[in-house]
């Protein structure tokens, strides 16, 4: 009889980032986290200004950002197993009346209850398809819930379990700043709505999905379009067919990396700083531009560095490095490949041979991929456990609360976009959905 030495077998990976953080704080793990307060329930931070602990904790939150009311104590004190049971029971009672959408960056304890899991593009499509549900519970962040409200059927309620789950990147471009930018560009280029002899307008605005409904409405009113990391290239191609140049916001890195891959020279991609006249540029530079990049970024993906890639290659010969295109350009250039969250997931799942992957994206997705694909060695490029501050605000306690209120006949935390904003924003999103990404993305 052959005896297997279990000490030599790879240990199963726990998909839960929360479990890892709890172990770090308890001294049971030698790993490091960016903030030990991540071990506490997010309700501890709902009354404080700011995005909460995690990757965005240093970002400045705008005045008037949505705040979450107090979560009843029974949900704050319930153990993990009880909350899971209550969520399952509520979902069973509600049946087809509710659909739960979960973003890849959500904590495992929440994603476990999602009916659909995906990136922002996939979940936007899912919102258009689940027309029978009375309520869409969106486990993501505020702009995603707004998008679901824009695309859902009349009479459907879109619910965000924790209203404090915003997005620091989305908040880096507010509607007043964008309107002012457009005005200044009009002073440079003249009539912004009249095509030239070639049928091209001076500027086409393109906003990343990570933006408010108000920004999407602006884009829709001015002939523009929304993009995601999955279809950014297709969207830029669409825009270049209609305009001399593109105003791309709020994420400079996705815009730069996508346009660079399409052959746009860096000198034709000036950065627009909304706190400076002409964005800190000049008329000649703007006139010669192809893509004007907004001064925004994702705090999760800004944590990744070339040094981390060099270290991964030194310690893991043959490692395959995949990063998200929200990472800075030098990181994307140093990686073997880059792509959306869906692309990263597909690349790992479709790798036939056991492979070592170093991944540059949010830790919840990386940890889950490692647990789901034990034939591969998968680790996050950033050795510090630092989840998205705002995605982490969605906790099973909030999910149980909103579902049980639905069982009781009460809709809480509904996200609703005003009609005057919704109509043009919906137009920009419909253009996005028509600009389908390649089948491999």
PDB file of N, CA and C in Angstrom, residues 261-338:
ATOM      1  N   UNK A 261      -1.483  50.961 -27.435  1.00  0.00           N
ATOM      2  CA  UNK A 261      -1.540  49.682 -28.135  1.00  0.00           C
ATOM      3  C   UNK A 261      -2.130  49.837 -29.540  1.00  0.00           C
ATOM      4  N   UNK A 262      -2.883  50.899 -29.763  1.00  0.00           N
ATOM      5  CA  UNK A 262      -3.470  51.172 -31.076  1.00  0.00           C
ATOM      6  C   UNK A 262      -2.547  52.016 -31.947  1.00  0.00           C
ATOM      7  N   UNK A 263      -1.369  52.390 -31.432  1.00  0.00           N
ATOM      8  CA  UNK A 263      -0.388  53.138 -32.211  1.00  0.00           C
ATOM      9  C   UNK A 263      -0.407  54.629 -32.014  1.00  0.00           C
ATOM     10  N   UNK A 264      -1.164  55.130 -31.044  1.00  0.00           N
ATOM     11  CA  UNK A 264      -1.175  56.570 -30.787  1.00  0.00           C
ATOM     12  C   UNK A 264       0.090  56.945 -30.017  1.00  0.00           C
ATOM     13  N   UNK A 265       0.907  57.882 -30.515  1.00  0.00           N
ATOM     14  CA  UNK A 265       2.148  58.268 -29.815  1.00  0.00           C
ATOM     15  C   UNK A 265       1.840  58.956 -28.479  1.00  0.00           C
ATOM     16  N   UNK A 266       2.725  58.765 -27.516  1.00  0.00           N
ATOM     17  CA  UNK A 266       2.532  59.357 -26.193  1.00  0.00           C
ATOM     18  C   UNK A 266       2.449  60.874 -26.252  1.00  0.00           C
ATOM     19  N   UNK A 267       3.193  61.484 -27.170  1.00  0.00           N
ATOM     20  CA  UNK A 267       3.169  62.948 -27.251  1.00  0.00           C
ATOM     21  C   UNK A 267       1.833  63.474 -27.746  1.00  0.00           C
ATOM     22  N   UNK A 268       0.982  62.599 -28.256  1.00  0.00           N
ATOM     23  CA  UNK A 268      -0.350  63.006 -28.682  1.00  0.00           C
ATOM     24  C   UNK A 268      -1.411  62.661 -27.635  1.00  0.00           C
ATOM     25  N   UNK A 269      -0.939  62.381 -26.404  1.00  0.00           N
ATOM     26  CA  UNK A 269      -1.865  62.057 -25.315  1.00  0.00           C
ATOM     27  C   UNK A 269      -1.570  62.929 -24.095  1.00  0.00           C
ATOM     28  N   UNK A 270      -1.860  64.231 -24.171  1.00  0.00           N
ATOM     29  CA  UNK A 270      -1.626  65.101 -23.011  1.00  0.00           C
ATOM     30  C   UNK A 270      -2.561  64.766 -21.854  1.00  0.00           C
ATOM     31  N   UNK A 271      -2.103  65.082 -20.646  1.00  0.00           N
ATOM     32  CA  UNK A 271      -2.884  64.846 -19.436  1.00  0.00           C
ATOM     33  C   UNK A 271      -3.644  66.114 -19.075  1.00  0.00           C
ATOM     34  N   UNK A 272      -4.932  65.951 -18.770  1.00  0.00           N
ATOM     35  CA  UNK A 272      -5.768  67.103 -18.378  1.00  0.00           C
ATOM     36  C   UNK A 272      -5.935  67.105 -16.865  1.00  0.00           C
ATOM     37  N   UNK A 273      -5.359  68.116 -16.223  1.00  0.00           N
ATOM     38  CA  UNK A 273      -5.517  68.305 -14.786  1.00  0.00           C
ATOM     39  C   UNK A 273      -6.636  69.319 -14.572  1.00  0.00           C
ATOM     40  N   UNK A 274      -7.773  68.897 -14.002  1.00  0.00           N
ATOM     41  CA  UNK A 274      -8.928  69.804 -13.899  1.00  0.00           C
ATOM     42  C   UNK A 274      -8.692  70.999 -12.990  1.00  0.00           C
ATOM     43  N   UNK A 275      -7.613  70.998 -12.245  1.00  0.00           N
ATOM     44  CA  UNK A 275      -7.329  72.122 -11.333  1.00  0.00           C
ATOM     45  C   UNK A 275      -6.454  73.189 -11.977  1.00  0.00           C
ATOM     46  N   UNK A 276      -6.116  73.001 -13.289  1.00  0.00           N
ATOM     47  CA  UNK A 276      -5.256  73.964 -13.977  1.00  0.00           C
ATOM     48  C   UNK A 276      -5.923  74.466 -15.250  1.00  0.00           C
ATOM     49  N   UNK A 277      -5.649  75.742 -15.640  1.00  0.00           N
ATOM     50  CA  UNK A 277      -6.199  76.247 -16.903  1.00  0.00           C
ATOM     51  C   UNK A 277      -5.741  75.371 -18.071  1.00  0.00           C
ATOM     52  N   UNK A 278      -6.659  75.097 -18.995  1.00  0.00           N
ATOM     53  CA  UNK A 278      -6.396  74.205 -20.123  1.00  0.00           C
ATOM     54  C   UNK A 278      -5.813  72.870 -19.663  1.00  0.00           C
ATOM     55  N   UNK A 279      -6.165  72.488 -18.446  1.00  0.00           N
ATOM     56  CA  UNK A 279      -5.711  71.197 -17.932  1.00  0.00           C
ATOM     57  C   UNK A 279      -4.223  71.123 -17.690  1.00  0.00           C
ATOM     58  N   UNK A 280      -3.549  72.277 -17.654  1.00  0.00           N
ATOM     59  CA  UNK A 280      -2.096  72.291 -17.490  1.00  0.00           C
ATOM     60  C   UNK A 280      -1.366  72.154 -18.804  1.00  0.00           C
ATOM     61  N   UNK A 281      -2.113  72.249 -19.918  1.00  0.00           N
ATOM     62  CA  UNK A 281      -1.507  72.103 -21.236  1.00  0.00           C
ATOM     63  C   UNK A 281      -1.538  73.451 -21.965  1.00  0.00           C
ATOM     64  N   UNK A 282      -1.351  73.444 -23.284  1.00  0.00           N
ATOM     65  CA  UNK A 282      -1.451  74.667 -24.086  1.00  0.00           C
ATOM     66  C   UNK A 282      -2.203  74.354 -25.375  1.00  0.00           C
ATOM     67  N   UNK A 283      -2.582  75.388 -26.098  1.00  0.00           N
ATOM     68  CA  UNK A 283      -3.432  75.205 -27.276  1.00  0.00           C
ATOM     69  C   UNK A 283      -2.751  74.362 -28.343  1.00  0.00           C
ATOM     70  N   UNK A 284      -1.459  74.568 -28.572  1.00  0.00           N
ATOM     71  CA  UNK A 284      -0.767  73.800 -29.608  1.00  0.00           C
ATOM     72  C   UNK A 284      -0.758  72.308 -29.270  1.00  0.00           C
ATOM     73  N   UNK A 285      -0.499  71.994 -28.007  1.00  0.00           N
ATOM     74  CA  UNK A 285      -0.474  70.591 -27.594  1.00  0.00           C
ATOM     75  C   UNK A 285      -1.846  69.959 -27.741  1.00  0.00           C
ATOM     76  N   UNK A 286      -2.887  70.678 -27.314  1.00  0.00           N
ATOM     77  CA  UNK A 286      -4.246  70.153 -27.416  1.00  0.00           C
ATOM     78  C   UNK A 286      -4.655  69.986 -28.881  1.00  0.00           C
ATOM     79  N   UNK A 287      -4.271  70.937 -29.728  1.00  0.00           N
ATOM     80  CA  UNK A 287      -4.612  70.850 -31.145  1.00  0.00           C
ATOM     81  C   UNK A 287      -3.960  69.634 -31.789  1.00  0.00           C
ATOM     82  N   UNK A 288      -2.751  69.303 -31.371  1.00  0.00           N
ATOM     83  CA  UNK A 288      -2.034  68.166 -31.938  1.00  0.00           C
ATOM     84  C   UNK A 288      -2.343  66.840 -31.263  1.00  0.00           C
ATOM     85  N   UNK A 289      -3.292  66.852 -30.339  1.00  0.00           N
ATOM     86  CA  UNK A 289      -3.572  65.634 -29.569  1.00  0.00           C
ATOM     87  C   UNK A 289      -4.505  64.690 -30.312  1.00  0.00           C
ATOM     88  N   UNK A 290      -4.439  63.425 -29.917  1.00  0.00           N
ATOM     89  CA  UNK A 290      -5.401  62.417 -30.370  1.00  0.00           C
ATOM     90  C   UNK A 290      -6.278  61.944 -29.205  1.00  0.00           C
ATOM     91  N   UNK A 291      -5.667  61.855 -28.025  1.00  0.00           N
ATOM     92  CA  UNK A 291      -6.399  61.447 -26.826  1.00  0.00           C
ATOM     93  C   UNK A 291      -6.013  62.376 -25.684  1.00  0.00           C
ATOM     94  N   UNK A 292      -6.987  63.079 -25.128  1.00  0.00           N
ATOM     95  CA  UNK A 292      -6.759  63.927 -23.951  1.00  0.00           C
ATOM     96  C   UNK A 292      -7.157  63.107 -22.733  1.00  0.00           C
ATOM     97  N   UNK A 293      -6.197  62.839 -21.861  1.00  0.00           N
ATOM     98  CA  UNK A 293      -6.396  61.934 -20.734  1.00  0.00           C
ATOM     99  C   UNK A 293      -6.710  62.699 -19.457  1.00  0.00           C
ATOM    100  N   UNK A 294      -7.770  62.321 -18.792  1.00  0.00           N
ATOM    101  CA  UNK A 294      -8.135  62.929 -17.516  1.00  0.00           C
ATOM    102  C   UNK A 294      -7.173  62.464 -16.425  1.00  0.00           C
ATOM    103  N   UNK A 295      -6.915  63.345 -15.464  1.00  0.00           N
ATOM    104  CA  UNK A 295      -5.972  63.027 -14.384  1.00  0.00           C
ATOM    105  C   UNK A 295      -6.666  62.213 -13.293  1.00  0.00           C
ATOM    106  N   UNK A 296      -7.007  60.965 -13.619  1.00  0.00           N
ATOM    107  CA  UNK A 296      -7.627  60.071 -12.651  1.00  0.00           C
ATOM    108  C   UNK A 296      -6.937  58.725 -12.675  1.00  0.00           C
ATOM    109  N   UNK A 297      -7.231  57.894 -11.669  1.00  0.00           N
ATOM    110  CA  UNK A 297      -6.560  56.592 -11.569  1.00  0.00           C
ATOM    111  C   UNK A 297      -7.316  55.698 -10.599  1.00  0.00           C
ATOM    112  N   UNK A 298      -7.000  54.403 -10.645  1.00  0.00           N
ATOM    113  CA  UNK A 298      -7.529  53.424  -9.700  1.00  0.00           C
ATOM    114  C   UNK A 298      -6.473  53.178  -8.633  1.00  0.00           C
ATOM    115  N   UNK A 299      -6.842  53.365  -7.383  1.00  0.00           N
ATOM    116  CA  UNK A 299      -5.880  53.196  -6.299  1.00  0.00           C
ATOM    117  C   UNK A 299      -5.465  51.741  -6.104  1.00  0.00           C
ATOM    118  N   UNK A 300      -6.319  50.794  -6.492  1.00  0.00           N
ATOM    119  CA  UNK A 300      -5.934  49.378  -6.428  1.00  0.00           C
ATOM    120  C   UNK A 300      -4.805  49.111  -7.412  1.00  0.00           C
ATOM    121  N   UNK A 301      -5.005  49.502  -8.665  1.00  0.00           N
ATOM    122  CA  UNK A 301      -4.048  49.146  -9.706  1.00  0.00           C
ATOM    123  C   UNK A 301      -2.814  50.032  -9.704  1.00  0.00           C
ATOM    124  N   UNK A 302      -2.890  51.175  -9.024  1.00  0.00           N
ATOM    125  CA  UNK A 302      -1.692  52.014  -8.909  1.00  0.00           C
ATOM    126  C   UNK A 302      -0.684  51.417  -7.928  1.00  0.00           C
ATOM    127  N   UNK A 303      -1.092  50.425  -7.148  1.00  0.00           N
ATOM    128  CA  UNK A 303      -0.190  49.796  -6.197  1.00  0.00           C
ATOM    129  C   UNK A 303       0.831  48.875  -6.877  1.00  0.00           C
ATOM    130  N   UNK A 304       0.568  48.475  -8.103  1.00  0.00           N
ATOM    131  CA  UNK A 304       1.458  47.530  -8.767  1.00  0.00           C
ATOM    132  C   UNK A 304       2.634  48.258  -9.411  1.00  0.00           C
ATOM    133  N   UNK A 305       3.816  47.632  -9.344  1.00  0.00           N
ATOM    134  CA  UNK A 305       5.051  48.276  -9.798  1.00  0.00           C
ATOM    135  C   UNK A 305       5.891  47.322 -10.645  1.00  0.00           C
ATOM    136  N   UNK A 306       6.822  47.910 -11.395  1.00  0.00           N
ATOM    137  CA  UNK A 306       7.781  47.117 -12.175  1.00  0.00           C
ATOM    138  C   UNK A 306       8.686  46.321 -11.238  1.00  0.00           C
ATOM    139  N   UNK A 307       9.046  46.898 -10.104  1.00  0.00           N
ATOM    140  CA  UNK A 307       9.871  46.166  -9.134  1.00  0.00           C
ATOM    141  C   UNK A 307       9.193  44.876  -8.685  1.00  0.00           C
ATOM    142  N   UNK A 308       7.879  44.925  -8.502  1.00  0.00           N
ATOM    143  CA  UNK A 308       7.147  43.709  -8.117  1.00  0.00           C
ATOM    144  C   UNK A 308       7.235  42.653  -9.224  1.00  0.00           C
ATOM    145  N   UNK A 309       7.153  43.098 -10.472  1.00  0.00           N
ATOM    146  CA  UNK A 309       7.273  42.164 -11.595  1.00  0.00           C
ATOM    147  C   UNK A 309       8.674  41.567 -11.645  1.00  0.00           C
ATOM    148  N   UNK A 310       9.699  42.417 -11.467  1.00  0.00           N
ATOM    149  CA  UNK A 310      11.080  41.927 -11.475  1.00  0.00           C
ATOM    150  C   UNK A 310      11.297  40.892 -10.377  1.00  0.00           C
ATOM    151  N   UNK A 311      10.727  41.141  -9.208  1.00  0.00           N
ATOM    152  CA  UNK A 311      10.865  40.214  -8.085  1.00  0.00           C
ATOM    153  C   UNK A 311      10.168  38.884  -8.401  1.00  0.00           C
ATOM    154  N   UNK A 312       8.979  38.976  -8.987  1.00  0.00           N
ATOM    155  CA  UNK A 312       8.253  37.760  -9.342  1.00  0.00           C
ATOM    156  C   UNK A 312       9.033  36.926 -10.349  1.00  0.00           C
ATOM    157  N   UNK A 313       9.662  37.577 -11.319  1.00  0.00           N
ATOM    158  CA  UNK A 313      10.433  36.845 -12.328  1.00  0.00           C
ATOM    159  C   UNK A 313      11.689  36.225 -11.719  1.00  0.00           C
ATOM    160  N   UNK A 314      12.296  36.931 -10.775  1.00  0.00           N
ATOM    161  CA  UNK A 314      13.515  36.406 -10.142  1.00  0.00           C
ATOM    162  C   UNK A 314      13.200  35.193  -9.273  1.00  0.00           C
ATOM    163  N   UNK A 315      12.073  35.241  -8.568  1.00  0.00           N
ATOM    164  CA  UNK A 315      11.732  34.165  -7.632  1.00  0.00           C
ATOM    165  C   UNK A 315      10.963  33.021  -8.277  1.00  0.00           C
ATOM    166  N   UNK A 316      10.381  33.279  -9.459  1.00  0.00           N
ATOM    167  CA  UNK A 316       9.564  32.256 -10.123  1.00  0.00           C
ATOM    168  C   UNK A 316       9.921  32.219 -11.608  1.00  0.00           C
ATOM    169  N   UNK A 317      11.033  31.616 -11.963  1.00  0.00           N
ATOM    170  CA  UNK A 317      11.427  31.544 -13.381  1.00  0.00           C
ATOM    171  C   UNK A 317      10.297  30.953 -14.234  1.00  0.00           C
ATOM    172  N   UNK A 318      10.023  31.608 -15.351  1.00  0.00           N
ATOM    173  CA  UNK A 318       8.951  31.156 -16.224  1.00  0.00           C
ATOM    174  C   UNK A 318       7.583  31.664 -15.848  1.00  0.00           C
ATOM    175  N   UNK A 319       7.493  32.526 -14.833  1.00  0.00           N
ATOM    176  CA  UNK A 319       6.196  33.050 -14.404  1.00  0.00           C
ATOM    177  C   UNK A 319       5.526  33.821 -15.539  1.00  0.00           C
ATOM    178  N   UNK A 320       4.220  33.719 -15.597  1.00  0.00           N
ATOM    179  CA  UNK A 320       3.420  34.457 -16.581  1.00  0.00           C
ATOM    180  C   UNK A 320       2.748  35.613 -15.860  1.00  0.00           C
ATOM    181  N   UNK A 321       3.093  36.825 -16.234  1.00  0.00           N
ATOM    182  CA  UNK A 321       2.612  38.022 -15.543  1.00  0.00           C
ATOM    183  C   UNK A 321       1.469  38.648 -16.345  1.00  0.00           C
ATOM    184  N   UNK A 322       0.306  38.729 -15.707  1.00  0.00           N
ATOM    185  CA  UNK A 322      -0.869  39.358 -16.330  1.00  0.00           C
ATOM    186  C   UNK A 322      -1.350  40.481 -15.430  1.00  0.00           C
ATOM    187  N   UNK A 323      -1.568  41.657 -16.015  1.00  0.00           N
ATOM    188  CA  UNK A 323      -2.023  42.804 -15.225  1.00  0.00           C
ATOM    189  C   UNK A 323      -3.236  43.441 -15.890  1.00  0.00           C
ATOM    190  N   UNK A 324      -3.946  44.219 -15.117  1.00  0.00           N
ATOM    191  CA  UNK A 324      -5.118  44.948 -15.605  1.00  0.00           C
ATOM    192  C   UNK A 324      -4.655  46.230 -16.294  1.00  0.00           C
ATOM    193  N   UNK A 325      -5.337  46.664 -17.369  1.00  0.00           N
ATOM    194  CA  UNK A 325      -4.910  47.888 -18.066  1.00  0.00           C
ATOM    195  C   UNK A 325      -5.136  49.180 -17.294  1.00  0.00           C
ATOM    196  N   UNK A 326      -5.706  49.119 -16.080  1.00  0.00           N
ATOM    197  CA  UNK A 326      -5.739  50.296 -15.213  1.00  0.00           C
ATOM    198  C   UNK A 326      -4.397  50.508 -14.514  1.00  0.00           C
ATOM    199  N   UNK A 327      -3.460  49.568 -14.668  1.00  0.00           N
ATOM    200  CA  UNK A 327      -2.129  49.731 -14.080  1.00  0.00           C
ATOM    201  C   UNK A 327      -1.351  50.789 -14.866  1.00  0.00           C
ATOM    202  N   UNK A 328      -0.362  51.433 -14.229  1.00  0.00           N
ATOM    203  CA  UNK A 328       0.465  52.395 -14.956  1.00  0.00           C
ATOM    204  C   UNK A 328       1.144  51.766 -16.174  1.00  0.00           C
ATOM    205  N   UNK A 329       1.467  52.597 -17.149  1.00  0.00           N
ATOM    206  CA  UNK A 329       1.998  52.128 -18.428  1.00  0.00           C
ATOM    207  C   UNK A 329       3.261  51.286 -18.279  1.00  0.00           C
ATOM    208  N   UNK A 330       4.182  51.690 -17.403  1.00  0.00           N
ATOM    209  CA  UNK A 330       5.426  50.927 -17.272  1.00  0.00           C
ATOM    210  C   UNK A 330       5.164  49.525 -16.729  1.00  0.00           C
ATOM    211  N   UNK A 331       4.121  49.371 -15.905  1.00  0.00           N
ATOM    212  CA  UNK A 331       3.755  48.054 -15.381  1.00  0.00           C
ATOM    213  C   UNK A 331       3.152  47.199 -16.495  1.00  0.00           C
ATOM    214  N   UNK A 332       2.263  47.794 -17.287  1.00  0.00           N
ATOM    215  CA  UNK A 332       1.662  47.066 -18.406  1.00  0.00           C
ATOM    216  C   UNK A 332       2.743  46.645 -19.402  1.00  0.00           C
ATOM    217  N   UNK A 333       3.687  47.538 -19.676  1.00  0.00           N
ATOM    218  CA  UNK A 333       4.762  47.221 -20.621  1.00  0.00           C
ATOM    219  C   UNK A 333       5.657  46.099 -20.108  1.00  0.00           C
ATOM    220  N   UNK A 334       5.872  46.053 -18.803  1.00  0.00           N
ATOM    221  CA  UNK A 334       6.759  45.042 -18.222  1.00  0.00           C
ATOM    222  C   UNK A 334       6.082  43.687 -18.079  1.00  0.00           C
ATOM    223  N   UNK A 335       4.760  43.661 -18.101  1.00  0.00           N
ATOM    224  CA  UNK A 335       4.017  42.408 -17.962  1.00  0.00           C
ATOM    225  C   UNK A 335       4.040  41.625 -19.270  1.00  0.00           C
ATOM    226  N   UNK A 336       3.685  40.352 -19.195  1.00  0.00           N
ATOM    227  CA  UNK A 336       3.577  39.545 -20.404  1.00  0.00           C
ATOM    228  C   UNK A 336       2.313  39.889 -21.181  1.00  0.00           C
ATOM    229  N   UNK A 337       1.260  40.257 -20.472  1.00  0.00           N
ATOM    230  CA  UNK A 337       0.010  40.608 -21.124  1.00  0.00           C
ATOM    231  C   UNK A 337      -0.854  41.406 -20.158  1.00  0.00           C
ATOM    232  N   UNK A 338      -1.833  42.089 -20.726  1.00  0.00           N
ATOM    233  CA  UNK A 338      -2.770  42.838 -19.888  1.00  0.00           C
ATOM    234  C   UNK A 338      -4.160  42.652 -20.442  1.00  0.00           C
TER     235      UNK A 338
END
